[in-house]
PDB file of C-alpha atoms in Angstrom:
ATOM      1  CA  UNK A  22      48.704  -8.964  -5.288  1.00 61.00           C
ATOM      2  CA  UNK A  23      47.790  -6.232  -7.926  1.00 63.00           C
ATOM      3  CA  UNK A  24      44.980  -6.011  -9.712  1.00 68.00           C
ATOM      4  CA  UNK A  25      44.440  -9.913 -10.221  1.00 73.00           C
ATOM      5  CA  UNK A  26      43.594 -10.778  -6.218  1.00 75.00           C
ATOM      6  CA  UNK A  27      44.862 -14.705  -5.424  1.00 77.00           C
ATOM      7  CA  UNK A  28      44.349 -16.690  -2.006  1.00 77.00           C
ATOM      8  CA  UNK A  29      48.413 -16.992  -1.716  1.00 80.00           C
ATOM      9  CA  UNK A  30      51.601 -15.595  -2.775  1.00 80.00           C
ATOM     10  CA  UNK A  31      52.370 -19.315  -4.135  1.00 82.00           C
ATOM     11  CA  UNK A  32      48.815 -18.961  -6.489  1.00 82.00           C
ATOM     12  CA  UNK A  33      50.542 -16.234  -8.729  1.00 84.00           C
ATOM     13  CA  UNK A  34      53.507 -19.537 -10.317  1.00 86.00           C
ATOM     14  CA  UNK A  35      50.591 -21.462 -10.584  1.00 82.00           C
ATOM     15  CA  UNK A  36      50.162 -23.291 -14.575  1.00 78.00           C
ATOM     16  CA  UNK A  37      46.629 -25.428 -13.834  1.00 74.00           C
ATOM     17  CA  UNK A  38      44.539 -22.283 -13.025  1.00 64.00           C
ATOM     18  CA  UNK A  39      41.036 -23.202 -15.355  1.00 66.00           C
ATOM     19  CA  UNK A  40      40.168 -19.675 -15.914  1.00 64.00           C
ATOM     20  CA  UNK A  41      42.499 -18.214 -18.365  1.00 64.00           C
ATOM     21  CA  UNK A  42      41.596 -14.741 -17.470  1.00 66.00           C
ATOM     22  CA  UNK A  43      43.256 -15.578 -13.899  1.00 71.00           C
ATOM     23  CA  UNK A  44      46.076 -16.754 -15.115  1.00 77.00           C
ATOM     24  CA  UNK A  45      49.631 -14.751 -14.662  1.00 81.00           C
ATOM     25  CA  UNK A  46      52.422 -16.095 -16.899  1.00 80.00           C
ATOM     26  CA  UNK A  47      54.365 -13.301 -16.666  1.00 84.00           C
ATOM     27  CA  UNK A  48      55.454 -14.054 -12.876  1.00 85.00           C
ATOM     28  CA  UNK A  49      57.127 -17.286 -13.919  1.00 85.00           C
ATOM     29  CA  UNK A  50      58.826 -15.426 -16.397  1.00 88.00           C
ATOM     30  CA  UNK A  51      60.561 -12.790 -14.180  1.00 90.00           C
ATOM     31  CA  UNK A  52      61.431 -15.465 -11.814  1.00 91.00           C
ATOM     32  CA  UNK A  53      61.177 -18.883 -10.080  1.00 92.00           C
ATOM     33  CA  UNK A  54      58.190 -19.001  -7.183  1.00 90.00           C
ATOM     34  CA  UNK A  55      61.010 -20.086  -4.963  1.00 92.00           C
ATOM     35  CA  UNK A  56      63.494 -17.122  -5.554  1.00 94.00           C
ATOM     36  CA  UNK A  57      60.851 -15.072  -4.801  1.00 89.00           C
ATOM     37  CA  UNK A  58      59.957 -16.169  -1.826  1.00 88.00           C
ATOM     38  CA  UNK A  59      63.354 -16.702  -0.710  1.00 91.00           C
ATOM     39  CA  UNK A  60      63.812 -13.482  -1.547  1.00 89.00           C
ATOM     40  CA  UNK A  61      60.889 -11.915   0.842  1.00 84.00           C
ATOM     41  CA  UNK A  62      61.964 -13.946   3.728  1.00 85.00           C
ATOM     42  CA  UNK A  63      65.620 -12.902   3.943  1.00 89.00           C
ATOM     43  CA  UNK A  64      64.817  -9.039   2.744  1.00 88.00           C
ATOM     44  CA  UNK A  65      66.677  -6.599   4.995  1.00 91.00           C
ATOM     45  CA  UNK A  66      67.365  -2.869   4.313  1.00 92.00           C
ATOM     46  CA  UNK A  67      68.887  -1.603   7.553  1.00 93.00           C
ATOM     47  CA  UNK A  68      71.489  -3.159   9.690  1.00 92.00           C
ATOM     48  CA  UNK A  69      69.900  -5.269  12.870  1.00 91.00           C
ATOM     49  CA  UNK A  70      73.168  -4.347  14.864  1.00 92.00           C
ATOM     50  CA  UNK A  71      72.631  -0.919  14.866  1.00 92.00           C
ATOM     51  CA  UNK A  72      68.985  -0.758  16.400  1.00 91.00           C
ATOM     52  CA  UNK A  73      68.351   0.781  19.834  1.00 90.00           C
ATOM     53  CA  UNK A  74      67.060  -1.197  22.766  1.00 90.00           C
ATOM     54  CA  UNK A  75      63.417  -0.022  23.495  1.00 85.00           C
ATOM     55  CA  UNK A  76      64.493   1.807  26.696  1.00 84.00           C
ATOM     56  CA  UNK A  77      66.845   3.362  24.842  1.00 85.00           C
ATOM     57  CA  UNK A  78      65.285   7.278  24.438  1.00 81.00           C
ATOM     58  CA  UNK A  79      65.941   6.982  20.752  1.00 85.00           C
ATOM     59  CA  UNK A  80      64.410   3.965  20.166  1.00 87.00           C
ATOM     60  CA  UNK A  81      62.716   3.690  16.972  1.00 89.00           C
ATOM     61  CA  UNK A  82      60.257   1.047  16.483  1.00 89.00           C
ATOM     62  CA  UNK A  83      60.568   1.439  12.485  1.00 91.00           C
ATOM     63  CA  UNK A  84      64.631   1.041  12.430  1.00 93.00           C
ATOM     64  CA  UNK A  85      63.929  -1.990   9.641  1.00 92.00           C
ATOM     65  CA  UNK A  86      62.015   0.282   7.420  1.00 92.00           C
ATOM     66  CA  UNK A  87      63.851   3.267   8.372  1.00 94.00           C
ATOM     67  CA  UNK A  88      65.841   4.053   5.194  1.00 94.00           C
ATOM     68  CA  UNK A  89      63.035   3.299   2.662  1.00 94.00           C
ATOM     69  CA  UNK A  90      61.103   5.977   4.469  1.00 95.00           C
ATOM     70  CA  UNK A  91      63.757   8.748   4.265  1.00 95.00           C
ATOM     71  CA  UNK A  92      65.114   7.637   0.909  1.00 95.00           C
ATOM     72  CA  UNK A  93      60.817   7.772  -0.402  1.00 94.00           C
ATOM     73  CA  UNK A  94      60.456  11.088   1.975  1.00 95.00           C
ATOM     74  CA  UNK A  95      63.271  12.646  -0.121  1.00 95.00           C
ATOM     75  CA  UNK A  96      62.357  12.148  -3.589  1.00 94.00           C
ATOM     76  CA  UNK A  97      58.815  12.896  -3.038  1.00 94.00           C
ATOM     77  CA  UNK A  98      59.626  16.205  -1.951  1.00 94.00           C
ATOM     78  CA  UNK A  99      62.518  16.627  -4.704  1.00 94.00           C
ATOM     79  CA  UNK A 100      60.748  15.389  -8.087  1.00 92.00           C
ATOM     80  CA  UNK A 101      57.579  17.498  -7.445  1.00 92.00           C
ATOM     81  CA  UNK A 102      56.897  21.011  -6.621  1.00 94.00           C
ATOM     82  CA  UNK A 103      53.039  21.456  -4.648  1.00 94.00           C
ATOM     83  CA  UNK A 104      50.283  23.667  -5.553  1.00 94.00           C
ATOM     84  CA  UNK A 105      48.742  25.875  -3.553  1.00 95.00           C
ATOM     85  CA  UNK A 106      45.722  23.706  -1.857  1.00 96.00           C
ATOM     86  CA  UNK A 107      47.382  20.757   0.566  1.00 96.00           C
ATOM     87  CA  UNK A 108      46.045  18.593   2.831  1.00 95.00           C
ATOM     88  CA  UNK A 109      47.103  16.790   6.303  1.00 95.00           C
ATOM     89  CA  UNK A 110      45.633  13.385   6.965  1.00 91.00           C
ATOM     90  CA  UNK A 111      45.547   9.582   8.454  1.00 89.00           C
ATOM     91  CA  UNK A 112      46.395   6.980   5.931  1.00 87.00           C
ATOM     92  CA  UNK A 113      45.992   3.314   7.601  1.00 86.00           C
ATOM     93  CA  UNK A 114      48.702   0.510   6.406  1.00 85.00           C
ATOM     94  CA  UNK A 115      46.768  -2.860   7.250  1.00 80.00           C
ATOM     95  CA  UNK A 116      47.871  -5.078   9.281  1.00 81.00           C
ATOM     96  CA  UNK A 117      46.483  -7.601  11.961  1.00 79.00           C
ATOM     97  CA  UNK A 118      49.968  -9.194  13.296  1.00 78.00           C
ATOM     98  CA  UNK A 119      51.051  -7.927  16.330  1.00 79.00           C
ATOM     99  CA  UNK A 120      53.451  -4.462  16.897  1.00 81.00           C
ATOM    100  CA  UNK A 121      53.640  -2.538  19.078  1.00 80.00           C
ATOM    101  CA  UNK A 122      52.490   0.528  16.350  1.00 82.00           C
ATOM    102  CA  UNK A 123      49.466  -1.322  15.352  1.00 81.00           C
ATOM    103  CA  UNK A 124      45.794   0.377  16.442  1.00 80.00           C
ATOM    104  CA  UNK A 125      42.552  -0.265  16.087  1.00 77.00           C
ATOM    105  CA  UNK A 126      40.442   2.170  13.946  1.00 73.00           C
ATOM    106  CA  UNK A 127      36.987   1.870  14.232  1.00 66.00           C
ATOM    107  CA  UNK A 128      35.943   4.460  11.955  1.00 66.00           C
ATOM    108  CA  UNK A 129      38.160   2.702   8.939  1.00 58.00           C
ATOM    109  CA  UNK A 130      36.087   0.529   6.794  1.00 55.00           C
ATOM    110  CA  UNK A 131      38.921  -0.416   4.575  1.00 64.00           C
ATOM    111  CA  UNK A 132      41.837  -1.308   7.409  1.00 69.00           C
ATOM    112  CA  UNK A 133      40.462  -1.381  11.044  1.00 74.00           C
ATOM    113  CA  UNK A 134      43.296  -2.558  12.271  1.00 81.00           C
ATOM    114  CA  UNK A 135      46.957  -1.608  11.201  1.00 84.00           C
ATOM    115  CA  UNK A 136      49.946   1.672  11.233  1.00 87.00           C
ATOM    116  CA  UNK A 137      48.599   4.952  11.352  1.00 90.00           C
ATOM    117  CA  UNK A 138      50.703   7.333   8.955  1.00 92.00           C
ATOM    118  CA  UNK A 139      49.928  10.889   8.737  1.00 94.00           C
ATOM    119  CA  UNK A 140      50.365  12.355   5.225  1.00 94.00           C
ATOM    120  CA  UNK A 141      50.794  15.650   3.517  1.00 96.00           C
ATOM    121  CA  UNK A 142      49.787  15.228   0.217  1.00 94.00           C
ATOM    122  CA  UNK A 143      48.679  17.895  -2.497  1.00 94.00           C
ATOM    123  CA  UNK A 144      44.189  18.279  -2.402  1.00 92.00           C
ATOM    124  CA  UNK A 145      44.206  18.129  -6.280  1.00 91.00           C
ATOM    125  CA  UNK A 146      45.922  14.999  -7.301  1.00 90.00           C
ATOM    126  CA  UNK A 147      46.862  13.201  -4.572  1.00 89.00           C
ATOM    127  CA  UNK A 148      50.116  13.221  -4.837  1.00 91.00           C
ATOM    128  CA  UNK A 149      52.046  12.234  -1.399  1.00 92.00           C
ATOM    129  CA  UNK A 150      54.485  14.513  -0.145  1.00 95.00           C
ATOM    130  CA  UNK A 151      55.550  13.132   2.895  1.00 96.00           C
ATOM    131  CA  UNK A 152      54.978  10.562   5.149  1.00 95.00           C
ATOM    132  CA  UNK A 153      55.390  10.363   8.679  1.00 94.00           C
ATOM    133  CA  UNK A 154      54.284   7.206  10.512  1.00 92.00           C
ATOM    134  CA  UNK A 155      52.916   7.268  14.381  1.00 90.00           C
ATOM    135  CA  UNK A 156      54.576   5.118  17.206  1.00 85.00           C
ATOM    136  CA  UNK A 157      51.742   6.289  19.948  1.00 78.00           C
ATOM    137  CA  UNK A 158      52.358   8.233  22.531  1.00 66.00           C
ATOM    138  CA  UNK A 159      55.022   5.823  24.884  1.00 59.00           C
ATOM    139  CA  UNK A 160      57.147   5.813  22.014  1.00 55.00           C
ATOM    140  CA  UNK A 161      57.859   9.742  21.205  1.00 58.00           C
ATOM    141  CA  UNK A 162      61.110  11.142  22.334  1.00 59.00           C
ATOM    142  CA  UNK A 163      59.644  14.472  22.846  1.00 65.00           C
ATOM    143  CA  UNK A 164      56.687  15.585  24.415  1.00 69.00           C
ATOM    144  CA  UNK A 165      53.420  17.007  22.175  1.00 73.00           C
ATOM    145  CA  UNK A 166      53.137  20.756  24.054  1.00 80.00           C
ATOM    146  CA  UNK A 167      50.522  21.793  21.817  1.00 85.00           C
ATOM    147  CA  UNK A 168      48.754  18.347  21.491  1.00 87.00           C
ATOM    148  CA  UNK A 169      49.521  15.418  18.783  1.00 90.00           C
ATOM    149  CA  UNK A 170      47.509  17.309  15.956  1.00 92.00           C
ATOM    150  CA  UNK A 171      49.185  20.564  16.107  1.00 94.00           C
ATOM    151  CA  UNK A 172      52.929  19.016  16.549  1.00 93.00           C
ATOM    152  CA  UNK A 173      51.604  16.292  13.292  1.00 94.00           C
ATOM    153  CA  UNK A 174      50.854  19.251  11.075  1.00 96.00           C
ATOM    154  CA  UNK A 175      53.454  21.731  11.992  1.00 96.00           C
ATOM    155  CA  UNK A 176      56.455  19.460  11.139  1.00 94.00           C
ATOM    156  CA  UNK A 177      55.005  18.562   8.072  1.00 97.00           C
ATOM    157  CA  UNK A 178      54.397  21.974   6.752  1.00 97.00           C
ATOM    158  CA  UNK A 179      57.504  23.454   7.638  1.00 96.00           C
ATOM    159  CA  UNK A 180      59.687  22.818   5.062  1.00 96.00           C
ATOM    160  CA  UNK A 181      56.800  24.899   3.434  1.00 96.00           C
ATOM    161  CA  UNK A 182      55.979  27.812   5.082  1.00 97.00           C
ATOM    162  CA  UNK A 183      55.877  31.565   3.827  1.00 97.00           C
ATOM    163  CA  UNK A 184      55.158  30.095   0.586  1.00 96.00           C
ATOM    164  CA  UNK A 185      51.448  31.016   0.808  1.00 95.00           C
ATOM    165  CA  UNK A 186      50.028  27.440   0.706  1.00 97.00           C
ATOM    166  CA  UNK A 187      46.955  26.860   1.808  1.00 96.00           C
ATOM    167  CA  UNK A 188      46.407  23.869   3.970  1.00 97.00           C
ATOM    168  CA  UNK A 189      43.296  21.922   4.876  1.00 96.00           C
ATOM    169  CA  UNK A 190      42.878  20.007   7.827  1.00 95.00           C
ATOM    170  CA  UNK A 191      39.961  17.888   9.723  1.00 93.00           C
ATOM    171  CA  UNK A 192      39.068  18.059  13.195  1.00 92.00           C
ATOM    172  CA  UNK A 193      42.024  15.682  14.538  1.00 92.00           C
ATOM    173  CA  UNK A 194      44.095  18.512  13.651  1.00 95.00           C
ATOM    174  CA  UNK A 195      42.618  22.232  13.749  1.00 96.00           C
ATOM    175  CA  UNK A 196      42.937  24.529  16.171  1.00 95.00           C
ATOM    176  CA  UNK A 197      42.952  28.356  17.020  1.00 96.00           C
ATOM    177  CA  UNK A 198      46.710  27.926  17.963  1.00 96.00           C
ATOM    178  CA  UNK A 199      47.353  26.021  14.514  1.00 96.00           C
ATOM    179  CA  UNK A 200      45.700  28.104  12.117  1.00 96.00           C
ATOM    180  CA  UNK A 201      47.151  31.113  13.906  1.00 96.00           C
ATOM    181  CA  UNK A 202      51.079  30.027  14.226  1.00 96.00           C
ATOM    182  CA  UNK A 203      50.481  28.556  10.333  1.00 97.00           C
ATOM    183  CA  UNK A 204      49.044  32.175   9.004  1.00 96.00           C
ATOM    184  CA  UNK A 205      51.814  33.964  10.882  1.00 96.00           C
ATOM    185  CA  UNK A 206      54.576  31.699   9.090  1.00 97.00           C
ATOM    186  CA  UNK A 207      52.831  32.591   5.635  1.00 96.00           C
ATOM    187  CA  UNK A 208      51.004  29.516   5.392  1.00 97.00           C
ATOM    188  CA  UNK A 209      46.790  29.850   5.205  1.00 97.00           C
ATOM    189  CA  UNK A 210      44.761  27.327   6.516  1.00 96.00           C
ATOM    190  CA  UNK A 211      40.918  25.984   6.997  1.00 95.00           C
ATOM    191  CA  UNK A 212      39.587  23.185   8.502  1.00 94.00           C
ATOM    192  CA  UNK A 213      36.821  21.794  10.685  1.00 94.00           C
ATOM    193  CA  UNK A 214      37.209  22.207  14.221  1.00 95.00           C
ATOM    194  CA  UNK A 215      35.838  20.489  17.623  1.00 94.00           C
ATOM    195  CA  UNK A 216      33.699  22.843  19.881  1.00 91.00           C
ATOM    196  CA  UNK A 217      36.010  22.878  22.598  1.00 91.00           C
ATOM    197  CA  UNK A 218      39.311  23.760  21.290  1.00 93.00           C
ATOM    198  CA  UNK A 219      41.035  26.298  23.655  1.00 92.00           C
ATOM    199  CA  UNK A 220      40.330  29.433  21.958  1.00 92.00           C
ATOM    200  CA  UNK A 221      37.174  28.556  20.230  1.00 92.00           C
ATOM    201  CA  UNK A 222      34.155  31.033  21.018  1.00 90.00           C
ATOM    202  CA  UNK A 223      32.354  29.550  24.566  1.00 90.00           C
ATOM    203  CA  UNK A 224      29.333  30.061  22.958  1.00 88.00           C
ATOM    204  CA  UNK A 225      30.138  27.553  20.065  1.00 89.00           C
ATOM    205  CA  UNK A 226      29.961  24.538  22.540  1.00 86.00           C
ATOM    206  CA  UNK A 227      26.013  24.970  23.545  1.00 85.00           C
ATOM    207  CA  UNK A 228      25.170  26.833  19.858  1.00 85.00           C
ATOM    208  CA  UNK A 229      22.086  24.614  18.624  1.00 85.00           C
ATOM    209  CA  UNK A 230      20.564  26.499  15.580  1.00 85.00           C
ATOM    210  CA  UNK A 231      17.747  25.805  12.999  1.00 86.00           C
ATOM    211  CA  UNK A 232      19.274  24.070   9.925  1.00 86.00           C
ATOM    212  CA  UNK A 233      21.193  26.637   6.989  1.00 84.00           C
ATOM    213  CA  UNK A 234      21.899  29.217   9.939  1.00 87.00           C
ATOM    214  CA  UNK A 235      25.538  30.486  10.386  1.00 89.00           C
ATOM    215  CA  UNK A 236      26.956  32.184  13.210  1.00 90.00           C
ATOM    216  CA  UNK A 237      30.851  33.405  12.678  1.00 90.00           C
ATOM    217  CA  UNK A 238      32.891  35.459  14.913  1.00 92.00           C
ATOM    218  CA  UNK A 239      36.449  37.239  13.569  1.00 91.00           C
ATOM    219  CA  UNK A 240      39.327  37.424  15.950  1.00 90.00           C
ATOM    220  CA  UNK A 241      42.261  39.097  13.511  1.00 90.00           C
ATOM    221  CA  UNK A 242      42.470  37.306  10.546  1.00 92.00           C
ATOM    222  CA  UNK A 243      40.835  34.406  11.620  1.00 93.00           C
ATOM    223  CA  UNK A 244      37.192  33.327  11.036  1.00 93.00           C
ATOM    224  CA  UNK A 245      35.446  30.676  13.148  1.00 94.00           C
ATOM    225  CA  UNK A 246      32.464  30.116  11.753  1.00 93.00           C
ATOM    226  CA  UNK A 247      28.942  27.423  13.223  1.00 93.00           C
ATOM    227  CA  UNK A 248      27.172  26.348  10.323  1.00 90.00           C
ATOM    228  CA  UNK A 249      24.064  24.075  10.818  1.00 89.00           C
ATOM    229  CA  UNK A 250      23.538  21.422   8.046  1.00 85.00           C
ATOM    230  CA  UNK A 251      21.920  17.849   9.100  1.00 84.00           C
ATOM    231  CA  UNK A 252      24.446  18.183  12.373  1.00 88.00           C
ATOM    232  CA  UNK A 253      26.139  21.827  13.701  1.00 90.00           C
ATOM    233  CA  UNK A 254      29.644  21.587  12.234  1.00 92.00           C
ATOM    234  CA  UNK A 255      32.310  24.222  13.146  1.00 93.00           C
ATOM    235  CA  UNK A 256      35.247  25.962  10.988  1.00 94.00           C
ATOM    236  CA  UNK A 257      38.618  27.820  11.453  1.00 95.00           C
ATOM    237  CA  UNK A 258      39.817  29.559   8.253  1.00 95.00           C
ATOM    238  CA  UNK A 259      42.582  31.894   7.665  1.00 94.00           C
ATOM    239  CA  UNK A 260      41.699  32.551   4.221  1.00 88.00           C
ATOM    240  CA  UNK A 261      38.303  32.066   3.157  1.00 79.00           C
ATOM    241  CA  UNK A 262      34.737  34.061   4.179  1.00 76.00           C
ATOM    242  CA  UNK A 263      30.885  33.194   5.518  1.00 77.00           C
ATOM    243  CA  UNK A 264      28.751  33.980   2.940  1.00 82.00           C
ATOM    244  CA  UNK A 265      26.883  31.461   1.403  1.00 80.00           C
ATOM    245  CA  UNK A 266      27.348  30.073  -2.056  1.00 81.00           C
ATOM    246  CA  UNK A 267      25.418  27.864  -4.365  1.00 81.00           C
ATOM    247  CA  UNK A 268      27.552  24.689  -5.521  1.00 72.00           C
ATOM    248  CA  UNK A 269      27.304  21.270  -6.744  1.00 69.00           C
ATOM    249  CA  UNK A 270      28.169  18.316  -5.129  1.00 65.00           C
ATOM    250  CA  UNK A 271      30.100  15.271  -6.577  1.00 64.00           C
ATOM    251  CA  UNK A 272      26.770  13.945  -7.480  1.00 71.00           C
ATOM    252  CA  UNK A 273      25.662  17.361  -9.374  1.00 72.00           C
ATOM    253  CA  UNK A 274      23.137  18.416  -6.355  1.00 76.00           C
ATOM    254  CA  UNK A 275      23.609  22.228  -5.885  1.00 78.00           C
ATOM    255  CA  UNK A 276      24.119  22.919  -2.115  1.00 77.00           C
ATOM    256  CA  UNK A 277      23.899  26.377  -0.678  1.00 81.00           C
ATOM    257  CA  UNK A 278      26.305  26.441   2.107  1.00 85.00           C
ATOM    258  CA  UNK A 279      29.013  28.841   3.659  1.00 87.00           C
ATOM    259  CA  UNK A 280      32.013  29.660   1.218  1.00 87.00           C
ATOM    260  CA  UNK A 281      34.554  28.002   3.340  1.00 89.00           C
ATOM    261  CA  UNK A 282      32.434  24.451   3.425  1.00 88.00           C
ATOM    262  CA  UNK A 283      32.630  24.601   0.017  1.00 87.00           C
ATOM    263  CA  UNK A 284      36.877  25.031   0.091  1.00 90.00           C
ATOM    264  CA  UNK A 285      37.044  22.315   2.620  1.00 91.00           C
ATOM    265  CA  UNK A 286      34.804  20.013   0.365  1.00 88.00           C
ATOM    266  CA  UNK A 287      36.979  20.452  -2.593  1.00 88.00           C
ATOM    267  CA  UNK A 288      40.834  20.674  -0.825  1.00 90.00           C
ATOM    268  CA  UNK A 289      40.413  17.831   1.941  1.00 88.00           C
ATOM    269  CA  UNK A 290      40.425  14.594   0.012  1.00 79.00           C
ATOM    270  CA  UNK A 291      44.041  14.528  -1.299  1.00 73.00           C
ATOM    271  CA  UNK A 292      44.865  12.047   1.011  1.00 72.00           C
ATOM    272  CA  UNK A 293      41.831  10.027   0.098  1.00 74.00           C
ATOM    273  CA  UNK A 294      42.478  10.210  -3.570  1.00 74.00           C
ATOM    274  CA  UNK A 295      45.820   8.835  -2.774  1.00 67.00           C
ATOM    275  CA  UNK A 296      44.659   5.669  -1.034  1.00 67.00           C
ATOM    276  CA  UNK A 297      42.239   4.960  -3.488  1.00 68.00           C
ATOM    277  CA  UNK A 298      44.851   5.116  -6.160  1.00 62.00           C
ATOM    278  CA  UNK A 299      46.623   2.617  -4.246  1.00 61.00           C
ATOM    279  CA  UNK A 300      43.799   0.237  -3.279  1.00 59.00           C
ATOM    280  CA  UNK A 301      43.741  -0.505  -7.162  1.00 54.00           C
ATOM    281  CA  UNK A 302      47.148  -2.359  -6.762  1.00 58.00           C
ATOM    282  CA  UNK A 303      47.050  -3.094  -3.042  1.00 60.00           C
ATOM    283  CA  UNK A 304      48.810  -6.455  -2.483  1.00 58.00           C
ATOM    284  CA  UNK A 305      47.371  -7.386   0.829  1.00 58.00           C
ATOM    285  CA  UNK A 306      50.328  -9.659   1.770  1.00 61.00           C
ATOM    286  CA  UNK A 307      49.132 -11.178   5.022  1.00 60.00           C
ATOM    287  CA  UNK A 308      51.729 -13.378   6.048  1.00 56.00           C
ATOM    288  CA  UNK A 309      55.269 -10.446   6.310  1.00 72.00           C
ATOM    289  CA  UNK A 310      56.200  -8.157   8.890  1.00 86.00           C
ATOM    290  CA  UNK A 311      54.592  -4.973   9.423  1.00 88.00           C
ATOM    291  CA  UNK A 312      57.980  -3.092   8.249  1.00 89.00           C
ATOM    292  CA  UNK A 313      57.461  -4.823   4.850  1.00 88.00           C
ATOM    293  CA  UNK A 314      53.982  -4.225   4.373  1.00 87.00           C
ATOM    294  CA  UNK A 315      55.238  -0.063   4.858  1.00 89.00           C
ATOM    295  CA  UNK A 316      57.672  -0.770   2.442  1.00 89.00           C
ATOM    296  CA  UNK A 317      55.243  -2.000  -0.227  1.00 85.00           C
ATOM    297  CA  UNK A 318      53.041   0.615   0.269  1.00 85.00           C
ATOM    298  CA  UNK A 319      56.209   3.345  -0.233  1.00 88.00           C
ATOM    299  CA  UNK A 320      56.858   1.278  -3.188  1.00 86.00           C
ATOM    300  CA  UNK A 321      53.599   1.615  -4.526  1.00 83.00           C
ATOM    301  CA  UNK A 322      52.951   5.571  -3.621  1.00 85.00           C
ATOM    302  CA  UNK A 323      56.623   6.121  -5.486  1.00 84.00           C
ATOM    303  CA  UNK A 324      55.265   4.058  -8.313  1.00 77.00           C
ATOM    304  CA  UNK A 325      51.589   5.832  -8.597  1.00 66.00           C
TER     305      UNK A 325
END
């Protein structure tokens, strides 16, 4: 729990740990093991009486957790004003209990298993703007007309738009319909893109080009653009260009690529920052419910 890492929440009161460096006086000093724990058991912020059956069309499968989220969604949004460059991503909350919520993630290394959140957070720090957690599918109350990527993004950013942000996005998300409706509600946008995306050039699905070769085509203001690196990866932009640019990589390697890899390199890993500020102090409670495990990780993104 924190940045010392015991076996159980009991571990942390404990006075006949041999390794002094291990050692954590300062819980027994806040409180009694069993006033804690007591305390974690009985925890309730929302009113059990007032949740919805499941059939119910309002049903919402986080009702426990349901005012920490709005009361977190709030502030974050009041207490900090965004730069231009955000981001839209999946942040995982592990878990391995069962929920109806809970997925399996095989491309996570950190959490396969857990709550899939999507986040709008600012590329250059971090910093979490919003949070919006995913019930699937079966549990949405309204249909996703423009599929789950486009309707994720679009209520995110709204409370944004015609302030000339520019949002990045990865493949989950981006679209020709996104990055149009976003540019024509003053919001720019880039972000890779799957092949077949209604709207994306025909020939983009087949392209198969010698390595450092791009290929764009301009519809508008919009610029899809093929660029072949060790695989062919595709781009939408609103706001960036094609020509290629010399720049160095995190580990000082200059890479000639497209101007708008180079954007997407540097604006997509807000989200990413942001969970690797909180791994530092993740508590990895394994024994609550899923709604507390959400509310510890609020806790923690309010506190970083």
């Amino acid at each position: 729990m924190g940045i010392i890492q015991k076996p159980t929440l009991a571990s942390y009161w404990e006075t006949q740990d041999n390794l002094w460096l291990r050692r954590t006086p300062s819980f027994r000093s806040v409180m009694t093991r069993d006033r804690f724990l007591a305390i974690l058991s009985n925890l309730h912020i929302n009113n059990n009486q007032t949740a919805l059956p499941r059939d119910h069309p309002q049903y919402d499968p986080m009702h426990k957790a349901r005012p920490a989220i709005d009361v977190c969604n709030t502030a974050f949004r009041k207490n900090y004003r965004l730069g231009r460059d955000i981001c839209v991503d999946e942040r995982i909350v592990g878990f391995k209990g069962r929920h109806n919520i809970v997925q399996y993630i095989s491309k996570k290394k950190s959490h396969q298993w857990g709550a899939k959140v999507w986040v709008l957070s600012e590329s250059d720090t971090g910093y979490t703007e919003h949070v919006q957690l995913y019930f699937g599918r079966r549990n949405r109350q309204q249909p996703y007309p423009h599929g789950v990527g486009y309707s994720v993004v679009t209520e995110l950013v709204e409370p944004h738009y015609n302030k000339f942000h520019h949002v990045t996005t990865d493949s989950l998300f981006t679209s020709p319909k996104l990055t149009h409706d976003l540019l024509g509600n003053g919001t720019y946008s880039t972000g890779t893109v799957l092949a077949g995306r209604k709207g994306m050039p025909l020939s983009f699905k087949t392209l198969k080009t010698p390595k450092g070769t791009v290929n764009a085509k301009k519809q508008g203001n919009i610029l899809a653009i093929h660029w072949s690196d060790r695989r062919q990866v595709r781009f939408l932009t609103s706001s960036d260009h094609c020509r290629l640019e010399t720049a160095s990589n995190s580990k000082g390697k200059e890479k000639v690529a497209p101007g708008v890899v180079h954007t997407y390199n540097e604006n997509m890993g807000g989200v990413d920052l942001g969970d690797q500020l909180l791994s530092v102090y993740d508590p990895d409670i394994r024994s609550v419910k899923l709604w507390k495990k959400i509310l510890v990780n609020l806790l923690l993104t309010a506190c970083g």
